[in-house]
């Protein structure tokens, strides 16, 4: 009897211990569980380490990010999306930012590993603690549609981010250390013409000659550009530009709020559509700057009325004058 009692005690102890072990294990994943890409997970860890450096621990604390726990990343730097053909979740959007962090708190940089995320559609970099050069894509980033670089300390950009094959909108905004665009950018854009992409390059410290992005929607307002290459400027299809004017910006460059000076060439004055476009996009410059040689405003309005008599369909297109 004693033997049977001891056996039962030992048996029950083992059952309880085994059940305790089972209870401490991870619960099975739900039926609709979608696995996260281990490749993207590892890349994201490396991107955060490079981007935030010594500030990484504080970043993880503020945004509840655990580098060993993928699901907690959803609100802390990236968004994931299920890719059916790959059978896993991949990083779809990437955010690098230092919201509410004073400048100089950490030596942040944008690492080249961002371009290894081959399902990435959107990149946003926002923060004054990110310095140096934005990395070149080097033939990668083929899925990227939206790229925003805003209020950073970055001082240099590569040419190839302007011609990403599926790029729809590029925003380079209020970067106070960005004083020039890539030297070879004109060549890149001549070789890779895409009329449907839009560039918003506003409020930086860009200076020198206005780059003429032919037949592109581009906003170059509120920089420090000082001059226009009129031979390039005349290559803009001004009539097409105005006929296609249906949104906030024309297809050619908008350059208000810069430091442009000089005299408008006679060839621009003699071309009605060229005059309309040039007057509209250059008329307001920083205090003490501006072009001279335009006809009086009343004359320009009379010219507009004459054009509308011949082309009444342009009434909406010319309402900006």
JSON list of N, CA and C in Angstrom, two decimals, residues 65 135 195 197 225 241 302:
[
{"chain": "A", "resi": 65, "resn": "UNK", "atom": "N", "xyz": [10.25, 49.83, -28.83]},
{"chain": "A", "resi": 65, "resn": "UNK", "atom": "CA", "xyz": [10.84, 48.93, -29.81]},
{"chain": "A", "resi": 65, "resn": "UNK", "atom": "C", "xyz": [11.77, 47.95, -29.10]},
{"chain": "A", "resi": 135, "resn": "UNK", "atom": "N", "xyz": [22.67, 58.01, -48.71]},
{"chain": "A", "resi": 135, "resn": "UNK", "atom": "CA", "xyz": [23.34, 56.96, -49.50]},
{"chain": "A", "resi": 135, "resn": "UNK", "atom": "C", "xyz": [22.77, 56.81, -50.91]},
{"chain": "A", "resi": 195, "resn": "UNK", "atom": "N", "xyz": [8.22, 62.20, -67.22]},
{"chain": "A", "resi": 195, "resn": "UNK", "atom": "CA", "xyz": [7.44, 63.42, -67.04]},
{"chain": "A", "resi": 195, "resn": "UNK", "atom": "C", "xyz": [6.47, 63.35, -65.86]},
{"chain": "A", "resi": 197, "resn": "UNK", "atom": "N", "xyz": [6.90, 62.15, -62.70]},
{"chain": "A", "resi": 197, "resn": "UNK", "atom": "CA", "xyz": [7.38, 62.27, -61.31]},
{"chain": "A", "resi": 197, "resn": "UNK", "atom": "C", "xyz": [7.39, 63.73, -60.89]},
{"chain": "A", "resi": 225, "resn": "UNK", "atom": "N", "xyz": [18.77, 80.35, -54.61]},
{"chain": "A", "resi": 225, "resn": "UNK", "atom": "CA", "xyz": [19.25, 80.41, -55.98]},
{"chain": "A", "resi": 225, "resn": "UNK", "atom": "C", "xyz": [19.36, 81.87, -56.44]},
{"chain": "A", "resi": 241, "resn": "UNK", "atom": "N", "xyz": [3.21, 73.52, -71.07]},
{"chain": "A", "resi": 241, "resn": "UNK", "atom": "CA", "xyz": [3.23, 73.67, -69.62]},
{"chain": "A", "resi": 241, "resn": "UNK", "atom": "C", "xyz": [1.94, 74.32, -69.13]},
{"chain": "A", "resi": 302, "resn": "UNK", "atom": "N", "xyz": [-3.62, 92.41, -70.26]},
{"chain": "A", "resi": 302, "resn": "UNK", "atom": "CA", "xyz": [-4.19, 92.62, -71.60]},
{"chain": "A", "resi": 302, "resn": "UNK", "atom": "C", "xyz": [-3.75, 91.52, -72.55]}
]
